PDB file of C-alpha atoms in Angstrom:
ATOM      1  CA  UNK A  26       0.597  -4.039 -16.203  1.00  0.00           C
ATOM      2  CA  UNK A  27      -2.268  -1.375 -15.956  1.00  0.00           C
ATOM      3  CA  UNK A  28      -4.144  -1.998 -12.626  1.00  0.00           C
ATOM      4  CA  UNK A  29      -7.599   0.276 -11.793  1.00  0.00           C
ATOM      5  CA  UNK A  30      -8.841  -1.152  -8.372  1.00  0.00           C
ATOM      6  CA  UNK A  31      -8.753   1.379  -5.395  1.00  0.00           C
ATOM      7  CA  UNK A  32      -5.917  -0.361  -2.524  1.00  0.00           C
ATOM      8  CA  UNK A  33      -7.675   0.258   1.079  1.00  0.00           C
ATOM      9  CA  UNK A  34      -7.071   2.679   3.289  1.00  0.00           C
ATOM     10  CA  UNK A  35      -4.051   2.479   5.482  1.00  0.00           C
ATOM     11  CA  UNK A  36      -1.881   4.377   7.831  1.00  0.00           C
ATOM     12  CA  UNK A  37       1.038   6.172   5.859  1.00  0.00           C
ATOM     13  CA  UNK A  38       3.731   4.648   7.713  1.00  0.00           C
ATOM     14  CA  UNK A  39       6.238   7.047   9.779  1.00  0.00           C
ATOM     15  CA  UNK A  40       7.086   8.993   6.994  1.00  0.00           C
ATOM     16  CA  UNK A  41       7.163  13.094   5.592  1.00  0.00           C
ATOM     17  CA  UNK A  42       5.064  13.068   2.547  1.00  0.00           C
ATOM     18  CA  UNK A  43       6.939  15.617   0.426  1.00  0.00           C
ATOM     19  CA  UNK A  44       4.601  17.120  -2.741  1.00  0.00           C
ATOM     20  CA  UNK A  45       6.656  17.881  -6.044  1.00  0.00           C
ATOM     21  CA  UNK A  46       4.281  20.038  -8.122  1.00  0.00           C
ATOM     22  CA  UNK A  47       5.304  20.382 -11.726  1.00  0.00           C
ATOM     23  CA  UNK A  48       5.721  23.531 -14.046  1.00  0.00           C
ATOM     24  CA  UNK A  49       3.637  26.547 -12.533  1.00  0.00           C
ATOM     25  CA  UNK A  50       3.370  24.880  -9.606  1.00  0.00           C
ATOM     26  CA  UNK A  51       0.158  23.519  -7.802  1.00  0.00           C
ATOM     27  CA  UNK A  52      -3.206  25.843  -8.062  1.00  0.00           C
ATOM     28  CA  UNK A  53      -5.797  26.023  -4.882  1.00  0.00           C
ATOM     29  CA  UNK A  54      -8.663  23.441  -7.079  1.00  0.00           C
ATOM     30  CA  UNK A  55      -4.943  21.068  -7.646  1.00  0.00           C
ATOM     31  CA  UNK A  56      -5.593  18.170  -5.325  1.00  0.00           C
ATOM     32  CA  UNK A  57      -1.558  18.381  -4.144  1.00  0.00           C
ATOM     33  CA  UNK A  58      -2.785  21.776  -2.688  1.00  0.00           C
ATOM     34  CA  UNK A  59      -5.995  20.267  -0.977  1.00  0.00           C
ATOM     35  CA  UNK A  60      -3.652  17.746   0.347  1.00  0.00           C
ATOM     36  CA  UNK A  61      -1.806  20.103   2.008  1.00  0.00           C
ATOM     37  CA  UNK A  62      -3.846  21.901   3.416  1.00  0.00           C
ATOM     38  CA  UNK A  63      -6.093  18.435   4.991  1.00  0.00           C
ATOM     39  CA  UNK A  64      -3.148  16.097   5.561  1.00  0.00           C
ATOM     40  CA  UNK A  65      -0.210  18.079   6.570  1.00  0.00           C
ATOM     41  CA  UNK A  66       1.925  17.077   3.804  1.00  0.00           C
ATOM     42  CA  UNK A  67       4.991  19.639   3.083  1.00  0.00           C
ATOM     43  CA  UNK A  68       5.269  20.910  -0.753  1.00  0.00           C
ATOM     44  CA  UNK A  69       8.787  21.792  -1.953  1.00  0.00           C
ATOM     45  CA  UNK A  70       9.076  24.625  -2.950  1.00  0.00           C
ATOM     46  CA  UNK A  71      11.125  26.185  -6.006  1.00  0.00           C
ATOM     47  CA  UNK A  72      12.761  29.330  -6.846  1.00  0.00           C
ATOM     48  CA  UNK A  73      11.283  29.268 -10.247  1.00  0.00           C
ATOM     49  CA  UNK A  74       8.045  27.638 -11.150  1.00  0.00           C
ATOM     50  CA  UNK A  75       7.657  29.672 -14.371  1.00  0.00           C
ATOM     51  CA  UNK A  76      11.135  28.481 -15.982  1.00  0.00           C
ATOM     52  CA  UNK A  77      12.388  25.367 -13.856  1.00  0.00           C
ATOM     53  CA  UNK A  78      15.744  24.265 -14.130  1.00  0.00           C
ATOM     54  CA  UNK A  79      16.697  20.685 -13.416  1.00  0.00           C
ATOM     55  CA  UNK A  80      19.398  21.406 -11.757  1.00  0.00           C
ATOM     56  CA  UNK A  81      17.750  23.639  -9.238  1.00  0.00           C
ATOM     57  CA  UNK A  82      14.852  21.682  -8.760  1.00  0.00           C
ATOM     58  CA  UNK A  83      16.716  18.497  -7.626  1.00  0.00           C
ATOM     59  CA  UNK A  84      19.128  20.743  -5.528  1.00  0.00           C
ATOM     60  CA  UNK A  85      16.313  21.935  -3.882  1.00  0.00           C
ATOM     61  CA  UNK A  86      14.489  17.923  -3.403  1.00  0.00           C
ATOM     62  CA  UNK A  87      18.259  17.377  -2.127  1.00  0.00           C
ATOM     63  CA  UNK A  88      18.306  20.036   0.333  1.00  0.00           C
ATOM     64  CA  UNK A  89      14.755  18.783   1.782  1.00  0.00           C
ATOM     65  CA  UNK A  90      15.461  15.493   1.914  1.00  0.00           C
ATOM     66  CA  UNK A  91      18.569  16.507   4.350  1.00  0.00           C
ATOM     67  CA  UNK A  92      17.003  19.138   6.774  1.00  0.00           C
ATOM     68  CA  UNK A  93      15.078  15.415   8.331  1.00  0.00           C
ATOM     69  CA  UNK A  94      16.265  11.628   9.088  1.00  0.00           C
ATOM     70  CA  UNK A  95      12.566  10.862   9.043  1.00  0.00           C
ATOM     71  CA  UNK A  96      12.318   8.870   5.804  1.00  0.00           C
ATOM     72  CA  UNK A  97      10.385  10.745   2.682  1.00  0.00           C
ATOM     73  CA  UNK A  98       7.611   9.152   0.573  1.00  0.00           C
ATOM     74  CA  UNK A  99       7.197  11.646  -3.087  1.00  0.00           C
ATOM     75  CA  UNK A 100       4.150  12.810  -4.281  1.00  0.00           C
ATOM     76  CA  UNK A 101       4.944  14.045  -7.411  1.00  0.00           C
ATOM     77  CA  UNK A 102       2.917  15.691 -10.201  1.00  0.00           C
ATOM     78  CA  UNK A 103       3.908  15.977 -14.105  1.00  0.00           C
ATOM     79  CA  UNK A 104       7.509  17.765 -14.339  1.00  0.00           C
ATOM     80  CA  UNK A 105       7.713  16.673 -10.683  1.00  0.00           C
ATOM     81  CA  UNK A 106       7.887  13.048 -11.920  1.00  0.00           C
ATOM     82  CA  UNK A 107      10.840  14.012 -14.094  1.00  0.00           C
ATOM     83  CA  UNK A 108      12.542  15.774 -11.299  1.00  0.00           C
ATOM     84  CA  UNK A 109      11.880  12.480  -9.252  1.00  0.00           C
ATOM     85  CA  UNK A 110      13.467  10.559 -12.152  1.00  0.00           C
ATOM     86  CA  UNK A 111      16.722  13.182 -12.651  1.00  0.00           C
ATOM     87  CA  UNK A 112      17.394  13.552  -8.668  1.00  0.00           C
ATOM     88  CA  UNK A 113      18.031   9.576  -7.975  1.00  0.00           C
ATOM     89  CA  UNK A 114      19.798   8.970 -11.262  1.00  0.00           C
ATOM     90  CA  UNK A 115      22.144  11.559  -9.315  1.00  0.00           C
ATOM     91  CA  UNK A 116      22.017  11.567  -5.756  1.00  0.00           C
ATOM     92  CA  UNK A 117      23.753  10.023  -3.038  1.00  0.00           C
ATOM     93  CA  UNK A 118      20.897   9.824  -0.532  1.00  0.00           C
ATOM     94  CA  UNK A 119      18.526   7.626  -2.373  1.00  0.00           C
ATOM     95  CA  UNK A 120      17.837   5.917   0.804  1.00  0.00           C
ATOM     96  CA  UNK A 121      16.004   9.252   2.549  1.00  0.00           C
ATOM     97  CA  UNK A 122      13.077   8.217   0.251  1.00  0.00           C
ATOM     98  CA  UNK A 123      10.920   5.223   0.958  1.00  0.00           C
ATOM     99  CA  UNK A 124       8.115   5.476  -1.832  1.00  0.00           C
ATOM    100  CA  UNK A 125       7.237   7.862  -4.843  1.00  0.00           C
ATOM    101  CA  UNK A 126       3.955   8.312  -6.227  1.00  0.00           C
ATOM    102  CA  UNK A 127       4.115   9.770  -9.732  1.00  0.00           C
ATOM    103  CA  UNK A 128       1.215  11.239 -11.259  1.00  0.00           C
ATOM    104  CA  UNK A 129       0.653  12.698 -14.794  1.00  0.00           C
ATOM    105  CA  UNK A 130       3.881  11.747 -16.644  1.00  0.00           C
ATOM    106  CA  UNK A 131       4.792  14.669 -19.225  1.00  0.00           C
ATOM    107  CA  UNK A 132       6.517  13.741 -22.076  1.00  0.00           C
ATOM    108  CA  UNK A 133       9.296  16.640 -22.047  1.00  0.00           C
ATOM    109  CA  UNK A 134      10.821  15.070 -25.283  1.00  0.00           C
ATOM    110  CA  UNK A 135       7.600  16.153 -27.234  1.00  0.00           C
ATOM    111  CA  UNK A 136       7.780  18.516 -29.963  1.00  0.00           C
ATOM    112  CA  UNK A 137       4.754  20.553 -28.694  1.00  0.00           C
ATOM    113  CA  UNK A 138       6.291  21.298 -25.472  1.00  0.00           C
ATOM    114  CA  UNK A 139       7.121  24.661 -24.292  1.00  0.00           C
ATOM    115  CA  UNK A 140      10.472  26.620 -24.284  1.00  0.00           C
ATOM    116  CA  UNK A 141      10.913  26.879 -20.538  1.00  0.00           C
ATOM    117  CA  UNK A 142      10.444  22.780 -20.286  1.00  0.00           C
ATOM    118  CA  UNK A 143      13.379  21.367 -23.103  1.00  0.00           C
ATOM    119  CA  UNK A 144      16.324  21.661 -20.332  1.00  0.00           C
ATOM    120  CA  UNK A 145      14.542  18.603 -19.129  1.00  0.00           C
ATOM    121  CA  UNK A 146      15.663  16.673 -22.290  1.00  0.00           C
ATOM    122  CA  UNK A 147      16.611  14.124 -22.522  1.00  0.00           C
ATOM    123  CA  UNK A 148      14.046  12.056 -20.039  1.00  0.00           C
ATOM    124  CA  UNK A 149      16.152   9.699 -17.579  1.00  0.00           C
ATOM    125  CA  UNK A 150      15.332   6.424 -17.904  1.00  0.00           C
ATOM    126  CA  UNK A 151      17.609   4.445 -14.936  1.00  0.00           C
ATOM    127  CA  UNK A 152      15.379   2.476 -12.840  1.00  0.00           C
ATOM    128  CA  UNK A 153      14.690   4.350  -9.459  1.00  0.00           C
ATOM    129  CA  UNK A 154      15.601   2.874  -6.088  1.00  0.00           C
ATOM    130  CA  UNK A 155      12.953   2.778  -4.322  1.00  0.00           C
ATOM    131  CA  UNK A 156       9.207   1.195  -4.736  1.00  0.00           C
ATOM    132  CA  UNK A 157       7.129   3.588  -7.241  1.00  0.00           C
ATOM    133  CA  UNK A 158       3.774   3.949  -9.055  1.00  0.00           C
ATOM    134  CA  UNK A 159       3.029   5.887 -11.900  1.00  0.00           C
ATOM    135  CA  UNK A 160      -0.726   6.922 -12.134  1.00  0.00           C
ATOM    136  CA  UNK A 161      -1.661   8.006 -15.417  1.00  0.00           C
ATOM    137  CA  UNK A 162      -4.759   9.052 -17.707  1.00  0.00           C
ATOM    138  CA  UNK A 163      -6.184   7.672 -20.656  1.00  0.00           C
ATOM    139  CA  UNK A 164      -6.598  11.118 -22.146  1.00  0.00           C
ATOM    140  CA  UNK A 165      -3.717  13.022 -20.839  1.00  0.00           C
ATOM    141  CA  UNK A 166      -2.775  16.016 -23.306  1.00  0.00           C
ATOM    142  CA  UNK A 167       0.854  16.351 -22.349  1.00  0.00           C
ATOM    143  CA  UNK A 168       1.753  12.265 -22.659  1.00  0.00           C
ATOM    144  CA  UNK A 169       0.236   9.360 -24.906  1.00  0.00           C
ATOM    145  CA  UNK A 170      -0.319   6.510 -22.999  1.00  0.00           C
ATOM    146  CA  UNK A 171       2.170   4.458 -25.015  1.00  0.00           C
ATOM    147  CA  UNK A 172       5.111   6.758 -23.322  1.00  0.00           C
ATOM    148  CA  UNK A 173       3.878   6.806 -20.219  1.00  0.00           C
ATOM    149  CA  UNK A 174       3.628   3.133 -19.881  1.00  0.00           C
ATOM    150  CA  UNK A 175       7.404   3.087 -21.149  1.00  0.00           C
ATOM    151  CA  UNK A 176       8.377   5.841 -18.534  1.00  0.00           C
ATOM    152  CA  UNK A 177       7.195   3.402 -16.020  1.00  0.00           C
ATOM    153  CA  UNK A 178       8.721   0.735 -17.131  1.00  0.00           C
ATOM    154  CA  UNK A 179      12.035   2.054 -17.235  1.00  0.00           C
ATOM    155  CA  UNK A 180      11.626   3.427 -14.194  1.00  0.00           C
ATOM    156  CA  UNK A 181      10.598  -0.113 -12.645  1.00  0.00           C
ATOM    157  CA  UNK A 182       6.822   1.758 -11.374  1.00  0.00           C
ATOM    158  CA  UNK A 183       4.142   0.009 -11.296  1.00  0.00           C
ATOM    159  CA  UNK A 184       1.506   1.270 -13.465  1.00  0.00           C
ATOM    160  CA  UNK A 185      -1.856   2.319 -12.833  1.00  0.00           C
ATOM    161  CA  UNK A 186      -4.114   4.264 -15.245  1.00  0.00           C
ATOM    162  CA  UNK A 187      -7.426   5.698 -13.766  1.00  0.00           C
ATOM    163  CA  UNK A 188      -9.457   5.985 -17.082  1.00  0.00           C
ATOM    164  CA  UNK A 189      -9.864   9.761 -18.883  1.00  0.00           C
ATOM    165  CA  UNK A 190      -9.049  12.248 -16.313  1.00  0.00           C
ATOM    166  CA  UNK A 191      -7.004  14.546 -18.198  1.00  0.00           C
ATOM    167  CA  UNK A 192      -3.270  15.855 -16.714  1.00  0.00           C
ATOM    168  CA  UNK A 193      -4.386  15.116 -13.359  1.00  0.00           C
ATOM    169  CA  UNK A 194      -4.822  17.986 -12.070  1.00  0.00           C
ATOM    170  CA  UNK A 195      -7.101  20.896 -10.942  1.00  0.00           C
ATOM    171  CA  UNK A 196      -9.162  20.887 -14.079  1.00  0.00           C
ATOM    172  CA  UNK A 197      -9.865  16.998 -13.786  1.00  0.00           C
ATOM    173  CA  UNK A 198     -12.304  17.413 -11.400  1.00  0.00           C
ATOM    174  CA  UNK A 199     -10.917  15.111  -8.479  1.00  0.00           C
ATOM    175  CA  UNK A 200     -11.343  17.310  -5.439  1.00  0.00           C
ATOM    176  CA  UNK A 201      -9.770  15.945  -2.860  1.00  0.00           C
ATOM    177  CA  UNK A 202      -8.929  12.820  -4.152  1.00  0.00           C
ATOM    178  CA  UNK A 203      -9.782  10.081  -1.900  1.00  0.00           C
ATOM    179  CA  UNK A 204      -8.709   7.492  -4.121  1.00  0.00           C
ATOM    180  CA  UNK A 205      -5.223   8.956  -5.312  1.00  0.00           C
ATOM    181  CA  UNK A 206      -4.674   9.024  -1.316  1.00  0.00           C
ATOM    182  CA  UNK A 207      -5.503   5.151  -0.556  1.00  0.00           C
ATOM    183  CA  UNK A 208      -2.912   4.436  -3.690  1.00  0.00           C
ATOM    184  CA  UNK A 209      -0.504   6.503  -1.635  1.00  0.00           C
ATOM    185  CA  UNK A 210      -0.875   5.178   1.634  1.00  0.00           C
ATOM    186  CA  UNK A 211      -1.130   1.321   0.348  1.00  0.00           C
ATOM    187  CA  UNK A 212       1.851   2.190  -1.741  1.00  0.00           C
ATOM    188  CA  UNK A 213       3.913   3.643   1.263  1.00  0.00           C
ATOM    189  CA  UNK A 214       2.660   0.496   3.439  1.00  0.00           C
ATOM    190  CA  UNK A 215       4.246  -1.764   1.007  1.00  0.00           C
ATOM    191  CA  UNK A 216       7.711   0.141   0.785  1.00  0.00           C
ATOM    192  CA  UNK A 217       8.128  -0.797   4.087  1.00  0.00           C
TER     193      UNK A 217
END
């Protein structure tokens, strides 16, 4: 189900919003950066943005997750939304996260994608533990909308596509997106 109304504006219940940027990390324009620096919200950080291993990456979600009891909502971004998908298909402490918001789905499985990202093969496709939405574009270069849709699904996200913005990112114009925050915060007030 593809849903494109804006949720109002709630309260992000008591909760650490933790930011998983994809490959390359997050640049200034990314809205994950603006968000950041407005809301407070804590990006993990990797060792290796420029060739990410999986196994890294979700020992490093694991060891944030455990430095707080406070319960984590995910904000993740392309190859963040596979490291989402890889960490609870393997971790104990599921529970630590109430919510994850997945934006920009890569397909990592595609032919066309670089070197440093086919250790990310094959995708998981359990269904996560916890409430999720997958936002996605009509127009995103790195996923057709056909995969997407059955990333979500497996993963048991709801699905919401916002029309052609591209990957989602910096370059799609969204500043400090007002309306991918409201989808957060409504999404984090049901996963209560």
């Amino acid at each position: 189900m593809t849903r494109t109304e804006v949720f109002p504006v709630a309260a992000v219940p008591d909760s650490r919003v933790l930011l998983l940027p994809g490959w390359l990390n997050s640049d200034t324009p990314h809205w994950q950066s603006r968000w950041e620096q407005l809301h407070g919200d804590q990006r993990v950080e990797q060792d290796d943005w420029l060739w990410p291993k999986r196994g890294d990456w979700m020992a490093r979600l694991e060891e944030v997750l455990l430095q707080s009891d406070k319960p984590a909502v995910l904000v993740a971004h392309s190859l963040g939304c596979q490291l989402v998908a890889a960490w609870a298909a393997h971790s104990q402490h599921t529970h630590r996260v109430r919510a994850a918001m997945l934006v920009a789905l890569p397909d990592v499985e595609r032919d066309d994608m670089p070197p440093q990202l086919t250790a990310w093969r094959p995708i998981p496709r359990q269904r996560l533990p916890f409430k999720s939405m997958a936002i996605v574009s009509s127009d995103d270069p790195y996923c057709a909308t056909d995969r997407a849709a059955q990333m979500a699904a497996d993963w048991g996200s709801e699905l919401m596509s916002i029309g052609a913005r591209g990957h989602i990112n910096g370059g799609s114009g969204l500043g400090d997106w007002p309306e991918g925050r409201a989808m957060l915060q409504a999404l984090a007030g049901r996963a209560v």
